[in-house]
Amino acid sequence: MPRLPHSLLLRAYKISPFLPLVLRGARTLDSAINEFRWLREHVEACKLPSDQASRKRLLYLCKRRSRAEPLQYILGSQPFGPLDIKCRPGVLIPRPETEAYTSHLAELLISGKLDEYLSIPAPETKQGNFVTPSNQLSILDVCSGSGCISLLLHSLLSNSGKFPNLRTLGLDISPHAVGLANENLALNIQQGHFPISAIRNDDDTRPQDKGLSNARLKRKKAREAKFSLFPRDKAIHFAPHDIFTSLPRSLGNFSIIISNPPYISSSSFARETTRSVRLYEPKLALVPDPESYSSSKKNNTESTASKSANNISIQSSTPDTSSPKTQNPPLQIDPADIFYNRLLSLSASRSAKILLMEVGDSSQAIRVLKLALSKPYIAKTSKFELWRDFPGQAPQPGEDTVVDVNGQMIPVKGAGNIRSVVLFRTPSALKEEQDEERKEEKSRKKK
């Protein structure tokens, strides 16, 4: 890390004796001035008993920032849309780009621009009923972290009044993150960002429960509440779960799957991330562990369609010459991309109509698209888009609005760097998945 010029430190000192400390963490004078103002306002809001106590507290916070500790950890929170998200060491800090695509997705859903994808017959439906925005919308947030995506999406959609039967489940492998997400839920309920109807599911009776006595139904609900990842009486919930293991069938399908997964390679983490990220933010939330994929092959019991997504091997710098060549070699996948393969598998097994995945850059976005296009059951039945940092804005001069991936022209929306890959499933997708499930069921019966 380059040293700051003495002249710059002197300019900062003339503004405030504390400012050079903040400058060492912020690295630019403009950023340091803004951060120092926020730190000062934070101390003032604490209403300490004396000016001396306030000054001592401010000095302590500035020293923390001088060591590159993220400002969000020091202040304890980060705005995320209209919400206030608590931030704590060990849990990834919400980013503005994540806020932008989450808000944009909510805007598209509320405006009705995505109704054509949501109004698709559910696989379990036999009478031609439809899962539409007016009766049910279920969201799965994979690697939910602080809960920022789940909370913002659920808040915006529930307050729109368009989705009275909205349910959102956030899953993360870290119990620490799940605990913070639940704290953020409680905080934003207290601040009035969620109507009561948006956090409690009063209509929790299922078709298979018909005919049960009240006593038996009560006992059944109690058992499910004890062991279920998603209690039926909650409209939004966070739970610890390793996404590389199977999800309980009882969860059913999800209309939307959204994820900001670990996507930075080990080498990029060491070379390209900032000192602040390397020293303070959780590596678990940033760098995928190839061992997770190995365990998923043993534990995953998803549907036939989703299992076909796991015909991959992790790239290695050392070629493997020990095994004979086959006609259908496994797809080579970058170690940084292993979560995307799992997300594609989940979207198939849970009949998701929309899958939104955050990526690190345009190169990774292209790799993820190629991975998706390599799977016939996805390539033939999905519409793809790439979203930039600010997907609701017009592209800037020189920014491409379409990219060619394996001969397929993929639209690119918005302005800034490419930030997410979005899949929209067509009606034929669910029919194909139904056919796969029927074949699998017939095969099991024959055995």
CSV table of C-alpha atoms in Angstrom, one decimal:
chain,number,residue,atom,x,y,z
A,1,MET,CA,0.0,0.0,0.0
A,2,PRO,CA,1.6,3.4,-1.0
A,3,ARG,CA,2.4,5.9,1.7
A,4,LEU,CA,0.4,9.1,1.9
A,5,PRO,CA,2.3,12.2,0.9
A,6,HIS,CA,3.3,14.4,3.9
A,7,SER,CA,1.8,17.4,2.2
A,8,LEU,CA,-1.6,15.6,2.1
A,9,LEU,CA,-1.4,14.7,5.8
A,10,LEU,CA,-0.5,18.3,6.6
A,11,ARG,CA,-3.5,19.6,4.7
A,12,ALA,CA,-5.7,17.2,6.7
A,13,TYR,CA,-4.2,18.3,10.0
A,14,LYS,CA,-5.0,21.9,9.3
A,15,ILE,CA,-8.6,21.0,9.0
A,16,SER,CA,-8.6,18.9,12.2
A,17,PRO,CA,-5.9,17.2,14.3
A,18,PHE,CA,-7.9,14.0,14.1
A,19,LEU,CA,-8.3,14.0,10.3
A,20,PRO,CA,-4.9,12.5,9.4
A,21,LEU,CA,-6.0,9.4,11.4
A,22,VAL,CA,-9.1,9.0,9.3
A,23,LEU,CA,-7.2,9.8,6.1
A,24,ARG,CA,-4.9,6.8,6.7
A,25,GLY,CA,-8.0,4.5,6.4
A,26,ALA,CA,-9.9,6.5,3.8
A,27,ARG,CA,-6.9,7.2,1.6
A,28,THR,CA,-8.4,10.3,-0.1
A,29,LEU,CA,-9.0,13.7,1.6
A,30,ASP,CA,-12.5,14.1,0.3
A,31,SER,CA,-13.5,10.6,1.7
A,32,ALA,CA,-11.7,11.3,4.9
A,33,ILE,CA,-13.6,14.6,5.4
A,34,ASN,CA,-16.9,12.9,4.9
A,35,GLU,CA,-16.1,10.0,7.2
A,36,PHE,CA,-14.8,12.3,9.9
A,37,ARG,CA,-18.1,14.2,9.8
A,38,TRP,CA,-20.0,10.9,10.2
A,39,LEU,CA,-17.8,9.9,13.1
A,40,ARG,CA,-18.3,13.2,14.8
A,41,GLU,CA,-22.1,13.1,14.3
A,42,HIS,CA,-22.1,9.5,15.7
A,43,VAL,CA,-20.3,10.7,18.8
A,44,GLU,CA,-22.7,13.7,19.2
A,45,ALA,CA,-25.7,11.3,19.0
A,46,CYS,CA,-24.2,9.3,21.9
A,47,LYS,CA,-24.8,12.3,24.2
A,48,LEU,CA,-21.8,11.7,26.4
A,49,PRO,CA,-21.6,13.5,29.7
A,50,SER,CA,-18.8,15.9,28.8
A,51,ASP,CA,-16.9,17.5,25.9
A,52,GLN,CA,-13.8,15.7,27.2
A,53,ALA,CA,-15.6,12.3,27.0
A,54,SER,CA,-16.8,13.1,23.5
A,55,ARG,CA,-13.4,14.1,22.4
A,56,LYS,CA,-11.8,10.9,23.9
A,57,ARG,CA,-14.5,8.8,22.1
A,58,LEU,CA,-13.9,10.5,18.8
A,59,LEU,CA,-10.2,10.0,19.0
A,60,TYR,CA,-10.8,6.3,19.7
A,61,LEU,CA,-13.0,5.9,16.7
A,62,CYS,CA,-10.5,7.8,14.5
A,63,LYS,CA,-7.7,5.5,15.6
A,64,ARG,CA,-9.8,2.5,14.6
A,65,ARG,CA,-10.4,3.9,11.2
A,66,SER,CA,-6.6,4.6,10.8
A,67,ARG,CA,-6.1,0.9,11.0
A,68,ALA,CA,-8.4,0.4,7.9
A,69,GLU,CA,-11.3,-0.9,10.0
A,70,PRO,CA,-14.4,-0.4,7.8
A,71,LEU,CA,-16.4,2.6,8.8
A,72,GLN,CA,-19.6,0.5,8.9
A,73,TYR,CA,-18.2,-1.6,11.6
A,74,ILE,CA,-17.1,1.5,13.6
A,75,LEU,CA,-20.5,3.2,13.2
A,76,GLY,CA,-22.4,-0.1,13.6
A,77,SER,CA,-24.8,0.3,10.7
A,78,GLN,CA,-25.2,1.0,7.0
A,79,PRO,CA,-28.2,2.5,5.2
A,80,PHE,CA,-29.7,0.1,2.6
A,81,GLY,CA,-32.5,1.7,0.8
A,82,PRO,CA,-34.9,3.0,3.4
A,83,LEU,CA,-33.7,0.5,5.9
A,84,ASP,CA,-30.9,0.7,8.5
A,85,ILE,CA,-28.8,-2.5,8.5
A,86,LYS,CA,-26.7,-3.3,11.6
A,87,CYS,CA,-23.1,-4.2,10.7
A,88,ARG,CA,-20.8,-6.3,12.8
A,89,PRO,CA,-17.3,-7.9,12.3
A,90,GLY,CA,-17.8,-11.4,10.9
A,91,VAL,CA,-20.6,-10.5,8.6
A,92,LEU,CA,-20.2,-9.0,5.2
A,93,ILE,CA,-21.0,-5.3,4.8
A,94,PRO,CA,-23.8,-4.4,2.5
A,95,ARG,CA,-22.7,-2.7,-0.8
A,96,PRO,CA,-24.4,0.1,-2.8
A,97,GLU,CA,-24.4,-2.1,-5.9
A,98,THR,CA,-26.3,-4.8,-4.0
A,99,GLU,CA,-28.8,-2.3,-2.9
A,100,ALA,CA,-29.2,-1.0,-6.5
A,101,TYR,CA,-30.1,-4.4,-8.1
A,102,THR,CA,-32.3,-5.4,-5.2
A,103,SER,CA,-34.3,-2.1,-5.5
A,104,HIS,CA,-34.5,-2.5,-9.3
A,105,LEU,CA,-35.9,-6.1,-9.0
A,106,ALA,CA,-38.5,-4.8,-6.6
A,107,GLU,CA,-39.4,-2.0,-9.0
A,108,LEU,CA,-39.9,-4.5,-11.8
A,109,LEU,CA,-42.0,-6.8,-9.7
A,110,ILE,CA,-44.2,-4.0,-8.4
A,111,SER,CA,-44.7,-2.4,-11.8
A,112,GLY,CA,-45.9,-5.7,-13.3
A,113,LYS,CA,-43.1,-5.9,-15.8
A,114,LEU,CA,-42.3,-9.5,-14.6
A,115,ASP,CA,-45.8,-10.8,-14.3
A,116,GLU,CA,-45.4,-12.8,-17.5
A,117,TYR,CA,-42.7,-14.9,-15.7
A,118,LEU,CA,-44.5,-15.2,-12.4
A,119,SER,CA,-47.9,-16.3,-14.0
A,120,ILE,CA,-46.7,-19.8,-14.7
A,121,PRO,CA,-48.5,-23.0,-13.7
A,122,ALA,CA,-46.9,-24.4,-10.6
A,123,PRO,CA,-45.6,-28.0,-11.0
A,124,GLU,CA,-47.9,-29.4,-8.4
A,125,THR,CA,-51.0,-27.8,-10.0
A,126,LYS,CA,-53.5,-30.1,-11.7
A,127,GLN,CA,-56.4,-27.8,-12.3
A,128,GLY,CA,-54.6,-25.1,-14.2
A,129,ASN,CA,-54.3,-22.7,-11.3
A,130,PHE,CA,-51.6,-20.1,-11.5
A,131,VAL,CA,-49.0,-18.8,-9.1
A,132,THR,CA,-49.4,-15.0,-9.7
A,133,PRO,CA,-48.3,-11.9,-7.8
A,134,SER,CA,-51.9,-11.5,-6.5
A,135,ASN,CA,-51.9,-14.8,-4.5
A,136,GLN,CA,-48.4,-16.0,-3.7
A,137,LEU,CA,-44.8,-15.0,-4.1
A,138,SER,CA,-42.0,-16.8,-2.4
A,139,ILE,CA,-38.3,-15.7,-2.3
A,140,LEU,CA,-35.2,-17.6,-1.3
A,141,ASP,CA,-32.1,-15.5,-0.5
A,142,VAL,CA,-29.0,-17.7,-0.6
A,143,CYS,CA,-26.0,-16.6,1.5
A,144,SER,CA,-28.2,-14.0,3.2
A,145,GLY,CA,-25.5,-12.5,5.5
A,146,SER,CA,-26.8,-9.5,7.3
A,147,GLY,CA,-30.2,-10.0,5.8
A,148,CYS,CA,-30.0,-6.8,3.7
A,149,ILE,CA,-31.3,-8.3,0.5
A,150,SER,CA,-34.2,-10.2,2.1
A,151,LEU,CA,-35.2,-7.3,4.2
A,152,LEU,CA,-35.1,-4.6,1.5
A,153,LEU,CA,-36.9,-6.8,-1.0
A,154,HIS,CA,-39.6,-8.0,1.5
A,155,SER,CA,-40.1,-4.4,2.8
A,156,LEU,CA,-40.5,-2.8,-0.7
A,157,LEU,CA,-42.8,-5.6,-2.0
A,158,SER,CA,-45.0,-5.8,1.1
A,159,ASN,CA,-45.4,-2.1,1.4
A,160,SER,CA,-46.5,-1.9,-2.3
A,161,GLY,CA,-49.7,-3.8,-1.4
A,162,LYS,CA,-49.4,-6.0,-4.5
A,163,PHE,CA,-48.1,-9.1,-2.8
A,164,PRO,CA,-50.4,-10.0,0.2
A,165,ASN,CA,-49.0,-13.6,0.4
A,166,LEU,CA,-45.3,-12.8,0.3
A,167,ARG,CA,-42.9,-15.2,2.0
A,168,THR,CA,-39.1,-14.7,2.2
A,169,LEU,CA,-36.5,-17.2,3.5
A,170,GLY,CA,-32.9,-16.2,4.0
A,171,LEU,CA,-30.3,-18.9,4.4
A,172,ASP,CA,-26.6,-18.6,5.5
A,173,ILE,CA,-24.1,-21.1,6.7
A,174,SER,CA,-22.9,-18.7,9.5
A,175,PRO,CA,-25.0,-18.7,12.6
A,176,HIS,CA,-23.4,-15.4,13.5
A,177,ALA,CA,-24.8,-13.9,10.3
A,178,VAL,CA,-28.2,-15.4,10.8
A,179,GLY,CA,-28.3,-13.9,14.3
A,180,LEU,CA,-27.5,-10.5,12.9
A,181,ALA,CA,-30.1,-10.8,10.2
A,182,ASN,CA,-32.7,-11.5,12.8
A,183,GLU,CA,-31.6,-8.5,14.8
A,184,ASN,CA,-31.9,-6.4,11.6
A,185,LEU,CA,-35.4,-7.8,11.1
A,186,ALA,CA,-36.4,-6.8,14.7
A,187,LEU,CA,-34.8,-3.3,14.3
A,188,ASN,CA,-36.6,-2.5,11.1
A,189,ILE,CA,-39.9,-3.8,12.4
A,190,GLN,CA,-39.4,-1.4,15.3
A,191,GLN,CA,-38.7,1.4,12.9
A,192,GLY,CA,-41.9,0.7,11.1
A,193,HIS,CA,-40.5,-0.5,7.7
A,194,PHE,CA,-42.7,-3.7,7.8
A,195,PRO,CA,-46.5,-3.8,8.3
A,196,ILE,CA,-47.6,-6.5,10.7
A,197,SER,CA,-49.1,-8.5,7.8
A,198,ALA,CA,-45.6,-8.6,6.2
A,199,ILE,CA,-44.0,-10.5,9.1
A,200,ARG,CA,-46.7,-12.9,10.1
A,201,ASN,CA,-48.4,-15.5,7.9
A,202,ASP,CA,-51.9,-15.9,9.3
A,203,ASP,CA,-53.2,-18.1,6.5
A,204,ASP,CA,-50.9,-21.0,7.2
A,205,THR,CA,-53.2,-23.9,6.4
A,206,ARG,CA,-52.1,-26.2,3.7
A,207,PRO,CA,-54.2,-28.4,1.4
A,208,GLN,CA,-52.9,-31.6,3.0
A,209,ASP,CA,-54.1,-30.4,6.4
A,210,LYS,CA,-57.7,-30.6,5.5
A,211,GLY,CA,-59.6,-33.1,7.6
A,212,LEU,CA,-57.2,-32.9,10.5
A,213,SER,CA,-58.8,-32.1,13.9
A,214,ASN,CA,-57.7,-28.8,15.6
A,215,ALA,CA,-55.7,-30.8,18.1
A,216,ARG,CA,-53.8,-32.9,15.5
A,217,LEU,CA,-53.2,-29.8,13.4
A,218,LYS,CA,-51.8,-28.0,16.4
A,219,ARG,CA,-49.4,-30.8,17.2
A,220,LYS,CA,-48.3,-31.0,13.5
A,221,LYS,CA,-47.5,-27.3,13.5
A,222,ALA,CA,-45.6,-27.6,16.7
A,223,ARG,CA,-43.4,-30.4,15.3
A,224,GLU,CA,-42.8,-28.4,12.1
A,225,ALA,CA,-41.9,-25.3,14.0
A,226,LYS,CA,-39.2,-27.3,15.9
A,227,PHE,CA,-37.6,-28.8,12.9
A,228,SER,CA,-38.5,-26.7,9.9
A,229,LEU,CA,-36.2,-24.2,8.2
A,230,PHE,CA,-39.2,-22.0,7.5
A,231,PRO,CA,-41.9,-22.0,10.1
A,232,ARG,CA,-45.3,-21.7,8.4
A,233,ASP,CA,-46.5,-18.9,10.6
A,234,LYS,CA,-43.7,-16.6,9.5
A,235,ALA,CA,-43.7,-14.5,6.4
A,236,ILE,CA,-40.0,-13.7,6.6
A,237,HIS,CA,-37.4,-15.9,8.3
A,238,PHE,CA,-33.7,-16.4,8.5
A,239,ALA,CA,-32.1,-19.8,9.3
A,240,PRO,CA,-28.6,-21.4,9.3
A,241,HIS,CA,-28.1,-23.9,6.4
A,242,ASP,CA,-25.3,-25.2,4.2
A,243,ILE,CA,-26.6,-24.5,0.7
A,244,PHE,CA,-24.4,-27.4,-0.6
A,245,THR,CA,-26.6,-29.8,1.2
A,246,SER,CA,-30.2,-30.6,0.1
A,247,LEU,CA,-33.1,-28.4,1.1
A,248,PRO,CA,-36.0,-30.2,2.7
A,249,ARG,CA,-38.7,-31.0,0.2
A,250,SER,CA,-41.3,-29.5,2.6
A,251,LEU,CA,-40.0,-26.0,1.7
A,252,GLY,CA,-41.6,-26.5,-1.8
A,253,ASN,CA,-40.8,-24.2,-4.7
A,254,PHE,CA,-39.7,-20.6,-4.8
A,255,SER,CA,-40.8,-17.9,-7.3
A,256,ILE,CA,-37.5,-16.1,-7.0
A,257,ILE,CA,-34.0,-17.1,-5.9
A,258,ILE,CA,-31.5,-14.3,-5.3
A,259,SER,CA,-28.0,-14.5,-4.1
A,260,ASN,CA,-24.8,-12.6,-3.4
A,261,PRO,CA,-22.6,-15.6,-3.0
A,262,PRO,CA,-18.8,-15.9,-2.3
A,263,TYR,CA,-17.3,-15.3,-5.7
A,264,ILE,CA,-13.7,-14.1,-5.3
A,265,SER,CA,-10.8,-16.5,-6.0
A,266,SER,CA,-8.2,-17.1,-3.4
A,267,SER,CA,-5.5,-15.4,-5.5
A,268,SER,CA,-7.7,-12.4,-6.3
A,269,PHE,CA,-8.6,-12.1,-2.6
A,270,ALA,CA,-4.8,-11.9,-1.8
A,271,ARG,CA,-3.9,-9.5,-4.7
A,272,GLU,CA,-6.9,-7.4,-5.6
A,273,THR,CA,-9.0,-6.8,-2.5
A,274,THR,CA,-8.4,-3.7,-0.3
A,275,ARG,CA,-6.6,-3.9,3.0
A,276,SER,CA,-9.8,-3.2,4.8
A,277,VAL,CA,-11.6,-6.2,3.2
A,278,ARG,CA,-8.7,-8.6,3.8
A,279,LEU,CA,-8.2,-7.6,7.4
A,280,TYR,CA,-11.7,-7.2,8.6
A,281,GLU,CA,-14.4,-8.8,6.5
A,282,PRO,CA,-15.2,-12.5,6.7
A,283,LYS,CA,-13.3,-14.6,4.1
A,284,LEU,CA,-16.1,-17.2,4.3
A,285,ALA,CA,-18.5,-14.7,2.7
A,286,LEU,CA,-16.0,-13.7,-0.1
A,287,VAL,CA,-14.0,-16.8,-1.2
A,288,PRO,CA,-15.7,-20.1,-2.1
A,289,ASP,CA,-14.3,-23.3,-0.6
A,290,PRO,CA,-13.9,-26.0,-3.2
A,291,GLU,CA,-14.4,-28.6,-0.5
A,292,SER,CA,-18.0,-27.4,-0.3
A,293,TYR,CA,-18.6,-28.7,-3.8
A,294,SER,CA,-17.0,-32.1,-2.9
A,295,SER,CA,-19.4,-32.5,0.0
A,296,SER,CA,-22.4,-31.4,-2.1
A,297,LYS,CA,-21.9,-34.4,-4.4
A,298,LYS,CA,-22.3,-36.7,-1.5
A,299,ASN,CA,-25.2,-35.0,0.2
A,300,ASN,CA,-27.3,-33.5,-2.6
A,301,THR,CA,-30.5,-35.3,-3.3
A,302,GLU,CA,-32.3,-32.8,-5.5
A,303,SER,CA,-34.2,-33.7,-8.7
A,304,THR,CA,-32.8,-35.3,-11.8
A,305,ALA,CA,-32.7,-32.0,-13.7
A,306,SER,CA,-30.7,-30.3,-10.9
A,307,LYS,CA,-28.4,-33.3,-10.5
A,308,SER,CA,-27.3,-32.9,-14.2
A,309,ALA,CA,-26.0,-29.5,-13.2
A,310,ASN,CA,-23.4,-31.1,-11.0
A,311,ASN,CA,-21.5,-32.7,-13.8
A,312,ILE,CA,-18.6,-30.5,-13.2
A,313,SER,CA,-15.0,-30.6,-12.0
A,314,ILE,CA,-12.9,-27.9,-10.4
A,315,GLN,CA,-10.2,-26.5,-12.6
A,316,SER,CA,-6.7,-27.3,-11.5
A,317,SER,CA,-3.3,-25.9,-12.5
A,318,THR,CA,-2.0,-29.4,-12.7
A,319,PRO,CA,-3.5,-31.5,-15.6
A,320,ASP,CA,-4.9,-34.9,-14.5
A,321,THR,CA,-3.6,-37.7,-16.7
A,322,SER,CA,-4.5,-40.5,-14.4
A,323,SER,CA,-8.0,-41.3,-15.8
A,324,PRO,CA,-8.9,-42.3,-19.3
A,325,LYS,CA,-10.7,-39.8,-21.6
A,326,THR,CA,-14.5,-40.1,-21.9
A,327,GLN,CA,-16.9,-39.0,-24.6
A,328,ASN,CA,-18.6,-36.6,-22.1
A,329,PRO,CA,-15.9,-35.1,-19.9
A,330,PRO,CA,-17.1,-33.1,-16.9
A,331,LEU,CA,-17.5,-29.4,-17.4
A,332,GLN,CA,-14.5,-27.5,-16.1
A,333,ILE,CA,-15.5,-24.7,-13.7
A,334,ASP,CA,-13.4,-22.0,-12.2
A,335,PRO,CA,-13.0,-22.4,-8.4
A,336,ALA,CA,-14.5,-18.9,-7.9
A,337,ASP,CA,-17.7,-20.0,-9.7
A,338,ILE,CA,-18.7,-23.1,-7.7
A,339,PHE,CA,-21.6,-21.4,-6.0
A,340,TYR,CA,-23.2,-20.5,-9.3
A,341,ASN,CA,-23.4,-24.1,-10.4
A,342,ARG,CA,-25.3,-24.9,-7.1
A,343,LEU,CA,-27.6,-21.9,-7.6
A,344,LEU,CA,-28.5,-23.0,-11.1
A,345,SER,CA,-29.2,-26.5,-9.7
A,346,LEU,CA,-31.4,-25.0,-7.0
A,347,SER,CA,-33.3,-22.9,-9.5
A,348,ALA,CA,-34.2,-26.0,-11.4
A,349,SER,CA,-35.1,-28.2,-8.5
A,350,ARG,CA,-37.3,-25.4,-6.9
A,351,SER,CA,-38.9,-24.3,-10.2
A,352,ALA,CA,-37.7,-20.7,-9.8
A,353,LYS,CA,-39.1,-18.3,-12.3
A,354,ILE,CA,-36.4,-15.7,-11.6
A,355,LEU,CA,-32.8,-16.3,-10.6
A,356,LEU,CA,-30.6,-13.3,-9.8
A,357,MET,CA,-26.9,-13.8,-9.0
A,358,GLU,CA,-24.4,-11.1,-8.1
A,359,VAL,CA,-21.0,-11.5,-9.8
A,360,GLY,CA,-17.6,-9.9,-9.4
A,361,ASP,CA,-16.9,-8.6,-12.9
A,362,SER,CA,-17.8,-9.0,-16.6
A,363,SER,CA,-15.4,-11.9,-17.0
A,364,GLN,CA,-17.1,-13.9,-14.3
A,365,ALA,CA,-20.5,-12.9,-15.7
A,366,ILE,CA,-19.6,-14.4,-19.0
A,367,ARG,CA,-18.3,-17.6,-17.3
A,368,VAL,CA,-21.6,-17.9,-15.4
A,369,LEU,CA,-23.6,-17.4,-18.6
A,370,LYS,CA,-21.6,-20.1,-20.4
A,371,LEU,CA,-22.2,-22.4,-17.4
A,372,ALA,CA,-25.9,-21.8,-17.6
A,373,LEU,CA,-25.9,-22.2,-21.4
A,374,SER,CA,-24.1,-25.5,-21.1
A,375,LYS,CA,-27.2,-27.0,-19.4
A,376,PRO,CA,-29.8,-27.8,-22.0
A,377,TYR,CA,-32.7,-27.7,-19.6
A,378,ILE,CA,-31.8,-24.1,-18.8
A,379,ALA,CA,-30.4,-22.9,-22.1
A,380,LYS,CA,-33.6,-23.9,-24.0
A,381,THR,CA,-36.1,-22.5,-21.6
A,382,SER,CA,-34.6,-19.3,-20.1
A,383,LYS,CA,-34.2,-15.7,-21.0
A,384,PHE,CA,-30.9,-14.1,-19.8
A,385,GLU,CA,-29.9,-10.6,-18.9
A,386,LEU,CA,-26.8,-8.9,-17.5
A,387,TRP,CA,-27.3,-6.0,-15.1
A,388,ARG,CA,-24.8,-3.4,-14.4
A,389,ASP,CA,-24.1,-1.6,-11.1
A,390,PHE,CA,-27.1,0.6,-11.6
A,391,PRO,CA,-29.6,-1.4,-13.7
A,392,GLY,CA,-32.3,1.2,-13.8
A,393,GLN,CA,-30.2,3.9,-15.4
A,394,ALA,CA,-29.4,4.5,-19.0
A,395,PRO,CA,-26.0,3.2,-20.2
A,396,GLN,CA,-23.1,5.6,-20.3
A,397,PRO,CA,-21.4,6.4,-23.6
A,398,GLY,CA,-19.3,3.5,-24.7
A,399,GLU,CA,-21.0,0.9,-22.6
A,400,ASP,CA,-22.2,-2.2,-24.5
A,401,THR,CA,-25.9,-2.9,-24.4
A,402,VAL,CA,-25.5,-6.5,-25.6
A,403,VAL,CA,-22.8,-9.2,-25.4
A,404,ASP,CA,-22.3,-12.3,-27.5
A,405,VAL,CA,-22.0,-15.5,-25.5
A,406,ASN,CA,-21.6,-18.7,-27.4
A,407,GLY,CA,-23.5,-17.1,-30.4
A,408,GLN,CA,-26.4,-15.9,-28.2
A,409,MET,CA,-26.9,-12.2,-27.8
A,410,ILE,CA,-27.5,-11.3,-24.2
A,411,PRO,CA,-28.9,-7.9,-23.3
A,412,VAL,CA,-27.0,-5.7,-20.8
A,413,LYS,CA,-29.0,-3.3,-18.7
A,414,GLY,CA,-28.0,-0.2,-16.9
A,415,ALA,CA,-24.8,1.8,-16.2
A,416,GLY,CA,-21.5,1.0,-14.5
A,417,ASN,CA,-19.7,-2.4,-14.2
A,418,ILE,CA,-21.5,-5.6,-14.9
A,419,ARG,CA,-22.8,-6.8,-11.5
A,420,SER,CA,-25.4,-9.5,-11.8
A,421,VAL,CA,-26.6,-12.4,-14.0
A,422,VAL,CA,-30.4,-12.7,-14.2
A,423,LEU,CA,-32.4,-15.7,-15.6
A,424,PHE,CA,-36.1,-15.6,-16.4
A,425,ARG,CA,-37.7,-19.0,-16.9
A,426,THR,CA,-40.3,-19.5,-19.6
A,427,PRO,CA,-43.4,-21.7,-19.2
A,428,SER,CA,-41.8,-24.6,-21.2
A,429,ALA,CA,-39.1,-24.7,-18.5
A,430,LEU,CA,-41.5,-25.9,-15.8
A,431,LYS,CA,-43.1,-28.4,-18.2
A,432,GLU,CA,-39.7,-29.9,-18.9
A,433,GLU,CA,-38.9,-30.1,-15.2
A,434,GLN,CA,-42.3,-31.8,-14.6
A,435,ASP,CA,-41.4,-34.4,-17.3
A,436,GLU,CA,-38.1,-35.1,-15.6
A,437,GLU,CA,-39.8,-35.5,-12.2
A,438,ARG,CA,-42.3,-37.9,-13.7
A,439,LYS,CA,-39.5,-40.0,-15.3
A,440,GLU,CA,-37.7,-40.1,-12.0
A,441,GLU,CA,-40.8,-41.1,-10.1
A,442,LYS,CA,-41.6,-43.9,-12.6
A,443,SER,CA,-38.0,-45.1,-12.3
A,444,ARG,CA,-38.3,-45.3,-8.5
A,445,LYS,CA,-41.5,-47.2,-8.7
A,446,LYS,CA,-40.0,-49.8,-11.0
A,447,LYS,CA,-37.1,-50.4,-8.6
